[in-house]
């Protein structure tokens, strides 16, 4: 039986997700419905991607009995409200990153998934890439000795994009792209809690972070440094330095295809898209879709690649970074 998907949102990321799905066997995955705020927009999207059902409200999608898994691809300021709608309706959910606006909202989503006894995963798609599986395997085998330092950067000039700069739209570098560098560090250190976090950054006039540098210290004298910006381009790569070698994930580190281990390079090519994409390497969204299917087949309620405890920790780390740099959203005051 194919996993039957419903798309909550008909924006750019849902388009890319739909294109990525076309690279998977139709006997395994089918998008059966899409919902948007306007029925016209949903119908237009459904026609473009050959999706049988279109809904003009998210409530209709949440109550469709023919959907096994909801992909929540709306703006993250809406993740909490719509996520709760989906989970309370008893639906499994893959929620785009960042999971929500802060730890309170993430805690509510996790609690709702447990209460409804459904699957829930934050769509940190990076974790599901074959390259990152190999990184985890290398680390488990101590291929570079004891890891001492992890460094990750992500910079993309986005000051012209409203959702990147406006506080009401959950803007700022941290929640949009910084999250990828921080999750990489947590992946390398197996979801361990940092002993200390030092964040410094610069804010835009709107009150969101334009650029930030985060230094974390982990138990056993291990360090991590992340820097990210929506004002400039950065190498967008990540390096893991150990006592006997180095692992380097070449840019784009959040959806990578090139791995360098002690100077030896390996390529992990992606399938070609059938339609133009909005974002880099988006056919790689296929890997998280397949991860979700495998979890459902095993009867799991969360993914071992991105456990809910790690999503909660990632959000806590981001909350602390925002606190130190001085970024406060309306959702923090509730």
mmCIF file of C-alpha atoms in Angstrom:
data_model
loop_
_atom_site.group_PDB
_atom_site.id
_atom_site.type_symbol
_atom_site.label_atom_id
_atom_site.label_comp_id
_atom_site.label_asym_id
_atom_site.label_seq_id
_atom_site.Cartn_x
_atom_site.Cartn_y
_atom_site.Cartn_z
ATOM 1 C CA UNK A 1 0.000 0.000 0.000
ATOM 2 C CA UNK A 2 1.203 3.464 -0.906
ATOM 3 C CA UNK A 3 1.561 6.096 1.832
ATOM 4 C CA UNK A 4 -1.172 8.632 1.058
ATOM 5 C CA UNK A 5 -0.034 12.208 1.598
ATOM 6 C CA UNK A 6 -2.008 15.394 2.108
ATOM 7 C CA UNK A 7 -0.240 18.711 1.586
ATOM 8 C CA UNK A 8 -1.108 21.504 3.996
ATOM 9 C CA UNK A 9 -0.034 24.599 2.058
ATOM 10 C CA UNK A 10 0.383 25.235 -1.668
ATOM 11 C CA UNK A 11 3.504 27.404 -1.602
ATOM 12 C CA UNK A 12 7.064 27.050 -2.886
ATOM 13 C CA UNK A 13 8.203 24.256 -0.580
ATOM 14 C CA UNK A 14 5.055 22.194 -1.261
ATOM 15 C CA UNK A 15 5.794 22.547 -4.984
ATOM 16 C CA UNK A 16 9.331 21.234 -4.490
ATOM 17 C CA UNK A 17 8.073 18.440 -2.221
ATOM 18 C CA UNK A 18 5.592 17.371 -4.919
ATOM 19 C CA UNK A 19 8.332 17.371 -7.575
ATOM 20 C CA UNK A 20 10.585 15.306 -5.278
ATOM 21 C CA UNK A 21 7.759 12.788 -4.749
ATOM 22 C CA UNK A 22 7.703 12.127 -8.507
ATOM 23 C CA UNK A 23 11.202 10.608 -8.167
ATOM 24 C CA UNK A 24 9.831 7.886 -5.814
ATOM 25 C CA UNK A 25 7.858 4.772 -6.842
ATOM 26 C CA UNK A 26 4.135 5.648 -7.163
ATOM 27 C CA UNK A 27 3.356 2.330 -5.482
ATOM 28 C CA UNK A 28 5.052 3.690 -2.340
ATOM 29 C CA UNK A 29 3.929 7.337 -2.232
ATOM 30 C CA UNK A 30 0.880 9.203 -3.494
ATOM 31 C CA UNK A 31 -0.170 12.795 -2.894
ATOM 32 C CA UNK A 32 -3.953 12.514 -2.671
ATOM 33 C CA UNK A 33 -4.940 16.030 -1.551
ATOM 34 C CA UNK A 34 -3.708 19.597 -1.180
ATOM 35 C CA UNK A 35 -5.192 22.403 0.927
ATOM 36 C CA UNK A 36 -4.598 26.153 0.742
ATOM 37 C CA UNK A 37 -6.289 29.222 2.188
ATOM 38 C CA UNK A 38 -8.073 29.723 -1.137
ATOM 39 C CA UNK A 39 -9.755 26.919 -3.078
ATOM 40 C CA UNK A 40 -8.655 28.509 -6.353
ATOM 41 C CA UNK A 41 -4.995 28.321 -5.330
ATOM 42 C CA UNK A 42 -5.371 24.723 -4.150
ATOM 43 C CA UNK A 43 -7.059 23.735 -7.438
ATOM 44 C CA UNK A 44 -4.326 25.412 -9.474
ATOM 45 C CA UNK A 45 -1.648 23.542 -7.488
ATOM 46 C CA UNK A 46 -3.544 20.238 -7.744
ATOM 47 C CA UNK A 47 -3.828 20.607 -11.531
ATOM 48 C CA UNK A 48 -0.116 21.365 -11.912
ATOM 49 C CA UNK A 49 0.915 18.324 -9.842
ATOM 50 C CA UNK A 50 -1.904 15.917 -10.833
ATOM 51 C CA UNK A 51 -3.315 15.738 -7.281
ATOM 52 C CA UNK A 52 -6.890 14.347 -7.169
ATOM 53 C CA UNK A 53 -8.352 16.525 -4.387
ATOM 54 C CA UNK A 54 -8.105 20.243 -3.613
ATOM 55 C CA UNK A 55 -9.427 21.896 -0.450
ATOM 56 C CA UNK A 56 -9.983 25.566 0.307
ATOM 57 C CA UNK A 57 -9.522 25.045 4.046
ATOM 58 C CA UNK A 58 -7.019 23.190 6.223
ATOM 59 C CA UNK A 59 -9.848 21.776 8.352
ATOM 60 C CA UNK A 60 -11.148 19.780 5.364
ATOM 61 C CA UNK A 61 -7.704 18.278 4.764
ATOM 62 C CA UNK A 62 -7.301 17.367 8.444
ATOM 63 C CA UNK A 63 -10.608 15.481 8.436
ATOM 64 C CA UNK A 64 -10.056 13.590 5.140
ATOM 65 C CA UNK A 65 -10.067 9.874 6.122
ATOM 66 C CA UNK A 66 -8.052 8.896 3.017
ATOM 67 C CA UNK A 67 -4.886 10.690 4.177
ATOM 68 C CA UNK A 68 -2.186 8.774 6.078
ATOM 69 C CA UNK A 69 0.345 11.595 6.472
ATOM 70 C CA UNK A 70 0.096 15.380 6.391
ATOM 71 C CA UNK A 71 3.024 17.466 5.147
ATOM 72 C CA UNK A 72 2.823 20.880 6.826
ATOM 73 C CA UNK A 73 4.509 23.313 4.451
ATOM 74 C CA UNK A 74 3.130 26.674 5.603
ATOM 75 C CA UNK A 75 4.980 29.631 7.167
ATOM 76 C CA UNK A 76 6.449 28.625 10.560
ATOM 77 C CA UNK A 77 4.408 31.284 12.395
ATOM 78 C CA UNK A 78 1.433 29.017 11.534
ATOM 79 C CA UNK A 79 3.019 25.661 12.482
ATOM 80 C CA UNK A 80 1.670 25.668 16.030
ATOM 81 C CA UNK A 81 -1.946 26.505 15.152
ATOM 82 C CA UNK A 82 -2.256 24.300 12.073
ATOM 83 C CA UNK A 83 -0.050 21.571 13.544
ATOM 84 C CA UNK A 84 -2.406 21.245 16.514
ATOM 85 C CA UNK A 85 -5.379 21.151 14.122
ATOM 86 C CA UNK A 86 -3.808 18.239 12.208
ATOM 87 C CA UNK A 87 -2.634 16.322 15.304
ATOM 88 C CA UNK A 88 -5.921 16.753 17.183
ATOM 89 C CA UNK A 89 -7.664 15.323 14.090
ATOM 90 C CA UNK A 90 -5.602 12.168 14.639
ATOM 91 C CA UNK A 91 -3.339 12.617 11.640
ATOM 92 C CA UNK A 92 0.353 11.729 11.325
ATOM 93 C CA UNK A 93 2.442 14.785 10.437
ATOM 94 C CA UNK A 94 5.741 15.800 8.875
ATOM 95 C CA UNK A 95 6.189 19.452 9.877
ATOM 96 C CA UNK A 96 8.541 21.768 8.000
ATOM 97 C CA UNK A 97 11.416 23.354 9.881
ATOM 98 C CA UNK A 98 11.659 25.250 12.124
ATOM 99 C CA UNK A 99 9.201 23.077 14.083
ATOM 100 C CA UNK A 100 7.546 26.153 15.607
ATOM 101 C CA UNK A 101 8.434 29.585 17.003
ATOM 102 C CA UNK A 102 9.678 28.570 20.455
ATOM 103 C CA UNK A 103 9.898 25.748 23.015
ATOM 104 C CA UNK A 104 6.380 26.337 24.340
ATOM 105 C CA UNK A 105 4.868 25.804 20.892
ATOM 106 C CA UNK A 106 7.084 22.777 20.144
ATOM 107 C CA UNK A 107 6.144 21.249 23.512
ATOM 108 C CA UNK A 108 2.453 21.637 22.645
ATOM 109 C CA UNK A 109 2.924 19.886 19.281
ATOM 110 C CA UNK A 110 4.853 16.988 20.826
ATOM 111 C CA UNK A 111 2.257 16.600 23.607
ATOM 112 C CA UNK A 112 -0.591 16.616 21.056
ATOM 113 C CA UNK A 113 1.103 13.899 18.975
ATOM 114 C CA UNK A 114 1.501 11.700 22.062
ATOM 115 C CA UNK A 115 -2.093 12.310 23.161
ATOM 116 C CA UNK A 116 -3.418 11.365 19.701
ATOM 117 C CA UNK A 117 -0.848 8.530 19.441
ATOM 118 C CA UNK A 118 0.280 9.653 15.957
ATOM 119 C CA UNK A 119 3.604 10.009 14.162
ATOM 120 C CA UNK A 120 5.308 13.411 14.282
ATOM 121 C CA UNK A 121 8.612 14.582 12.801
ATOM 122 C CA UNK A 122 10.287 17.925 12.213
ATOM 123 C CA UNK A 123 11.298 17.997 8.555
ATOM 124 C CA UNK A 124 15.042 18.450 9.012
ATOM 125 C CA UNK A 125 15.502 16.874 5.569
ATOM 126 C CA UNK A 126 19.306 17.058 5.840
ATOM 127 C CA UNK A 127 19.265 14.156 8.322
ATOM 128 C CA UNK A 128 17.746 11.804 5.733
ATOM 129 C CA UNK A 129 20.293 12.423 2.949
ATOM 130 C CA UNK A 130 22.485 9.391 2.131
ATOM 131 C CA UNK A 131 25.561 11.562 2.729
ATOM 132 C CA UNK A 132 24.519 12.293 6.321
ATOM 133 C CA UNK A 133 23.867 8.593 6.932
ATOM 134 C CA UNK A 134 27.468 8.011 5.907
ATOM 135 C CA UNK A 135 28.682 10.786 8.245
ATOM 136 C CA UNK A 136 26.856 9.136 11.151
ATOM 137 C CA UNK A 137 28.336 5.742 10.224
ATOM 138 C CA UNK A 138 31.868 7.202 10.108
ATOM 139 C CA UNK A 139 31.386 8.869 13.505
ATOM 140 C CA UNK A 140 30.024 5.646 15.040
ATOM 141 C CA UNK A 141 33.160 3.845 13.837
ATOM 142 C CA UNK A 142 35.466 6.576 15.220
ATOM 143 C CA UNK A 143 36.818 7.039 11.672
ATOM 144 C CA UNK A 144 38.415 10.385 12.633
ATOM 145 C CA UNK A 145 39.220 9.587 16.265
ATOM 146 C CA UNK A 146 37.748 11.747 19.025
ATOM 147 C CA UNK A 147 35.768 14.657 17.611
ATOM 148 C CA UNK A 148 37.077 17.911 19.095
ATOM 149 C CA UNK A 149 35.597 20.670 16.935
ATOM 150 C CA UNK A 150 32.603 21.102 14.629
ATOM 151 C CA UNK A 151 32.192 24.134 12.395
ATOM 152 C CA UNK A 152 29.218 24.965 10.164
ATOM 153 C CA UNK A 153 28.225 28.026 8.143
ATOM 154 C CA UNK A 154 25.207 29.047 6.105
ATOM 155 C CA UNK A 155 24.846 32.450 4.468
ATOM 156 C CA UNK A 156 22.386 33.483 1.788
ATOM 157 C CA UNK A 157 21.557 37.084 0.731
ATOM 158 C CA UNK A 158 17.827 37.264 1.521
ATOM 159 C CA UNK A 159 17.235 40.835 2.697
ATOM 160 C CA UNK A 160 14.893 41.388 -0.274
ATOM 161 C CA UNK A 161 12.557 38.574 0.839
ATOM 162 C CA UNK A 162 9.757 39.731 3.201
ATOM 163 C CA UNK A 163 9.488 36.413 5.121
ATOM 164 C CA UNK A 164 13.236 36.632 5.869
ATOM 165 C CA UNK A 165 13.192 40.116 7.364
ATOM 166 C CA UNK A 166 9.743 40.779 8.853
ATOM 167 C CA UNK A 167 9.178 39.893 12.501
ATOM 168 C CA UNK A 168 5.473 39.116 11.965
ATOM 169 C CA UNK A 169 6.496 36.460 9.408
ATOM 170 C CA UNK A 170 9.005 34.831 11.794
ATOM 171 C CA UNK A 171 11.992 36.338 9.990
ATOM 172 C CA UNK A 172 15.705 36.255 10.792
ATOM 173 C CA UNK A 173 18.693 34.106 9.892
ATOM 174 C CA UNK A 174 18.422 31.762 12.900
ATOM 175 C CA UNK A 175 14.990 30.230 12.308
ATOM 176 C CA UNK A 176 15.362 30.050 8.531
ATOM 177 C CA UNK A 177 18.927 28.863 7.881
ATOM 178 C CA UNK A 178 20.834 28.918 11.189
ATOM 179 C CA UNK A 179 18.699 25.970 12.283
ATOM 180 C CA UNK A 180 20.562 23.799 9.744
ATOM 181 C CA UNK A 181 23.978 24.542 11.237
ATOM 182 C CA UNK A 182 22.781 23.935 14.801
ATOM 183 C CA UNK A 183 21.031 20.666 13.956
ATOM 184 C CA UNK A 184 24.235 19.474 12.253
ATOM 185 C CA UNK A 185 26.178 20.022 15.478
ATOM 186 C CA UNK A 186 23.521 18.178 17.514
ATOM 187 C CA UNK A 187 23.621 15.310 15.006
ATOM 188 C CA UNK A 188 27.416 14.996 15.320
ATOM 189 C CA UNK A 189 27.191 15.016 19.121
ATOM 190 C CA UNK A 190 24.265 12.558 19.183
ATOM 191 C CA UNK A 191 21.707 14.930 20.653
ATOM 192 C CA UNK A 192 23.836 15.782 23.682
ATOM 193 C CA UNK A 193 22.977 18.990 25.508
ATOM 194 C CA UNK A 194 25.675 21.687 25.265
ATOM 195 C CA UNK A 195 27.250 22.768 28.564
ATOM 196 C CA UNK A 196 27.324 26.372 27.412
ATOM 197 C CA UNK A 197 26.015 28.515 24.550
ATOM 198 C CA UNK A 198 27.454 31.897 23.577
ATOM 199 C CA UNK A 199 25.588 33.756 20.844
ATOM 200 C CA UNK A 200 26.286 37.177 19.429
ATOM 201 C CA UNK A 201 24.659 38.824 16.449
ATOM 202 C CA UNK A 202 23.397 41.885 14.660
ATOM 203 C CA UNK A 203 19.738 42.788 14.270
ATOM 204 C CA UNK A 204 17.833 44.415 11.441
ATOM 205 C CA UNK A 205 15.625 47.429 12.157
ATOM 206 C CA UNK A 206 12.663 45.031 12.185
ATOM 207 C CA UNK A 207 14.148 43.369 15.298
ATOM 208 C CA UNK A 208 15.105 40.028 13.721
ATOM 209 C CA UNK A 209 18.658 38.701 13.427
ATOM 210 C CA UNK A 210 20.574 39.476 10.240
ATOM 211 C CA UNK A 211 23.704 37.540 11.200
ATOM 212 C CA UNK A 212 24.732 35.448 14.173
ATOM 213 C CA UNK A 213 27.711 33.532 15.514
ATOM 214 C CA UNK A 214 27.068 30.751 18.028
ATOM 215 C CA UNK A 215 29.795 28.969 20.014
ATOM 216 C CA UNK A 216 28.841 25.906 22.027
ATOM 217 C CA UNK A 217 30.864 23.816 24.457
ATOM 218 C CA UNK A 218 29.945 20.165 24.933
ATOM 219 C CA UNK A 219 30.998 17.693 27.628
ATOM 220 C CA UNK A 220 34.504 16.223 27.297
ATOM 221 C CA UNK A 221 36.029 19.446 25.983
ATOM 222 C CA UNK A 222 34.344 19.504 22.602
ATOM 223 C CA UNK A 223 33.494 22.742 20.806
ATOM 224 C CA UNK A 224 31.182 23.817 18.009
ATOM 225 C CA UNK A 225 31.003 27.075 16.073
ATOM 226 C CA UNK A 226 28.101 28.056 13.822
ATOM 227 C CA UNK A 227 27.810 31.221 11.795
ATOM 228 C CA UNK A 228 24.904 32.210 9.583
ATOM 229 C CA UNK A 229 23.579 35.283 7.820
ATOM 230 C CA UNK A 230 20.770 36.482 5.551
ATOM 231 C CA UNK A 231 22.935 39.428 4.400
ATOM 232 C CA UNK A 232 25.878 37.657 2.735
ATOM 233 C CA UNK A 233 26.881 34.413 1.059
ATOM 234 C CA UNK A 234 29.014 32.047 3.168
ATOM 235 C CA UNK A 235 30.754 28.766 2.234
ATOM 236 C CA UNK A 236 27.657 26.859 3.461
ATOM 237 C CA UNK A 237 29.846 23.918 4.441
ATOM 238 C CA UNK A 238 30.535 21.953 7.611
ATOM 239 C CA UNK A 239 33.718 20.459 9.045
ATOM 240 C CA UNK A 240 34.115 17.825 11.754
ATOM 241 C CA UNK A 241 37.654 17.776 13.134
ATOM 242 C CA UNK A 242 38.847 14.730 15.052
ATOM 243 C CA UNK A 243 42.127 13.638 16.614
ATOM 244 C CA UNK A 244 42.962 11.383 13.633
ATOM 245 C CA UNK A 245 41.178 13.014 10.687
ATOM 246 C CA UNK A 246 38.623 15.385 9.196
ATOM 247 C CA UNK A 247 35.163 15.006 7.672
ATOM 248 C CA UNK A 248 34.035 17.847 5.433
ATOM 249 C CA UNK A 249 30.512 18.264 4.093
ATOM 250 C CA UNK A 250 30.826 20.578 1.095
ATOM 251 C CA UNK A 251 28.205 23.213 0.400
ATOM 252 C CA UNK A 252 25.263 23.214 0.396
ATOM 253 C CA UNK A 253 25.655 21.519 3.798
ATOM 254 C CA UNK A 254 21.890 21.426 4.418
ATOM 255 C CA UNK A 255 21.219 19.330 1.267
ATOM 256 C CA UNK A 256 24.681 17.957 0.460
ATOM 257 C CA UNK A 257 25.971 15.799 -2.383
ATOM 258 C CA UNK A 258 29.748 15.984 -1.803
ATOM 259 C CA UNK A 259 31.590 14.444 1.159
ATOM 260 C CA UNK A 260 35.316 14.689 1.833
ATOM 261 C CA UNK A 261 36.891 12.287 4.344
ATOM 262 C CA UNK A 262 40.605 12.819 5.019
ATOM 263 C CA UNK A 263 40.986 14.394 1.583
ATOM 264 C CA UNK A 264 39.069 11.663 -0.293
ATOM 265 C CA UNK A 265 35.932 12.924 -2.057
ATOM 266 C CA UNK A 266 32.704 10.977 -2.669
ATOM 267 C CA UNK A 267 29.680 12.199 -4.658
ATOM 268 C CA UNK A 268 26.055 11.414 -3.781
ATOM 269 C CA UNK A 269 24.119 12.603 -6.856
ATOM 270 C CA UNK A 270 20.432 13.532 -6.694
ATOM 271 C CA UNK A 271 17.729 12.570 -9.199
ATOM 272 C CA UNK A 272 16.810 15.204 -11.783
ATOM 273 C CA UNK A 273 13.551 17.125 -11.226
ATOM 274 C CA UNK A 274 10.655 16.877 -13.692
ATOM 275 C CA UNK A 275 9.720 20.554 -13.114
ATOM 276 C CA UNK A 276 11.820 23.617 -12.154
ATOM 277 C CA UNK A 277 12.503 23.854 -8.392
ATOM 278 C CA UNK A 278 12.304 26.851 -6.037
ATOM 279 C CA UNK A 279 15.150 25.762 -3.753
ATOM 280 C CA UNK A 280 18.545 24.092 -4.112
ATOM 281 C CA UNK A 281 18.661 20.278 -4.455
ATOM 282 C CA UNK A 282 14.977 19.923 -3.576
ATOM 283 C CA UNK A 283 14.600 16.473 -5.132
ATOM 284 C CA UNK A 284 16.427 15.478 -1.918
ATOM 285 C CA UNK A 285 13.096 15.978 -0.114
ATOM 286 C CA UNK A 286 12.401 12.424 -1.355
ATOM 287 C CA UNK A 287 14.654 11.066 1.395
ATOM 288 C CA UNK A 288 12.573 12.456 4.269
ATOM 289 C CA UNK A 289 9.369 11.246 2.583
ATOM 290 C CA UNK A 290 10.814 7.725 2.377
ATOM 291 C CA UNK A 291 12.071 7.951 5.985
ATOM 292 C CA UNK A 292 8.509 8.767 7.089
ATOM 293 C CA UNK A 293 7.123 5.815 5.106
ATOM 294 C CA UNK A 294 9.634 3.422 6.676
ATOM 295 C CA UNK A 295 8.743 4.702 10.169
ATOM 296 C CA UNK A 296 5.015 4.162 9.504
ATOM 297 C CA UNK A 297 5.639 0.635 8.195
ATOM 298 C CA UNK A 298 7.520 -0.135 11.428
ATOM 299 C CA UNK A 299 4.767 1.360 13.575
ATOM 300 C CA UNK A 300 7.037 4.115 14.931
ATOM 301 C CA UNK A 301 5.627 7.392 16.286
ATOM 302 C CA UNK A 302 8.831 9.365 15.665
ATOM 303 C CA UNK A 303 11.929 9.102 13.493
ATOM 304 C CA UNK A 304 15.218 7.840 14.953
ATOM 305 C CA UNK A 305 16.967 10.222 12.512
ATOM 306 C CA UNK A 306 15.268 13.275 14.021
ATOM 307 C CA UNK A 307 13.750 12.237 17.365
ATOM 308 C CA UNK A 308 11.294 14.601 19.027
ATOM 309 C CA UNK A 309 13.659 14.986 22.005
ATOM 310 C CA UNK A 310 16.257 16.388 19.627
ATOM 311 C CA UNK A 311 13.768 18.761 18.013
ATOM 312 C CA UNK A 312 12.921 19.981 21.517
ATOM 313 C CA UNK A 313 16.620 20.470 22.316
ATOM 314 C CA UNK A 314 17.246 22.241 18.994
ATOM 315 C CA UNK A 315 14.395 24.643 19.787
ATOM 316 C CA UNK A 316 15.773 25.251 23.298
ATOM 317 C CA UNK A 317 19.171 26.098 21.818
ATOM 318 C CA UNK A 318 17.552 28.533 19.378
ATOM 319 C CA UNK A 319 15.489 30.113 22.168
ATOM 320 C CA UNK A 320 18.713 30.692 24.123
ATOM 321 C CA UNK A 321 20.457 32.184 21.070
ATOM 322 C CA UNK A 322 17.550 34.572 20.510
ATOM 323 C CA UNK A 323 17.530 35.520 24.195
ATOM 324 C CA UNK A 324 21.244 36.391 24.134
ATOM 325 C CA UNK A 325 21.019 38.349 20.869
ATOM 326 C CA UNK A 326 17.727 40.058 21.746
ATOM 327 C CA UNK A 327 15.226 38.658 19.231
ATOM 328 C CA UNK A 328 11.712 38.509 20.691
ATOM 329 C CA UNK A 329 8.657 37.360 18.749
ATOM 330 C CA UNK A 330 5.010 37.986 19.677
ATOM 331 C CA UNK A 331 4.710 34.231 20.313
ATOM 332 C CA UNK A 332 7.264 34.569 23.171
ATOM 333 C CA UNK A 333 4.907 36.881 25.091
ATOM 334 C CA UNK A 334 1.979 34.450 25.176
#
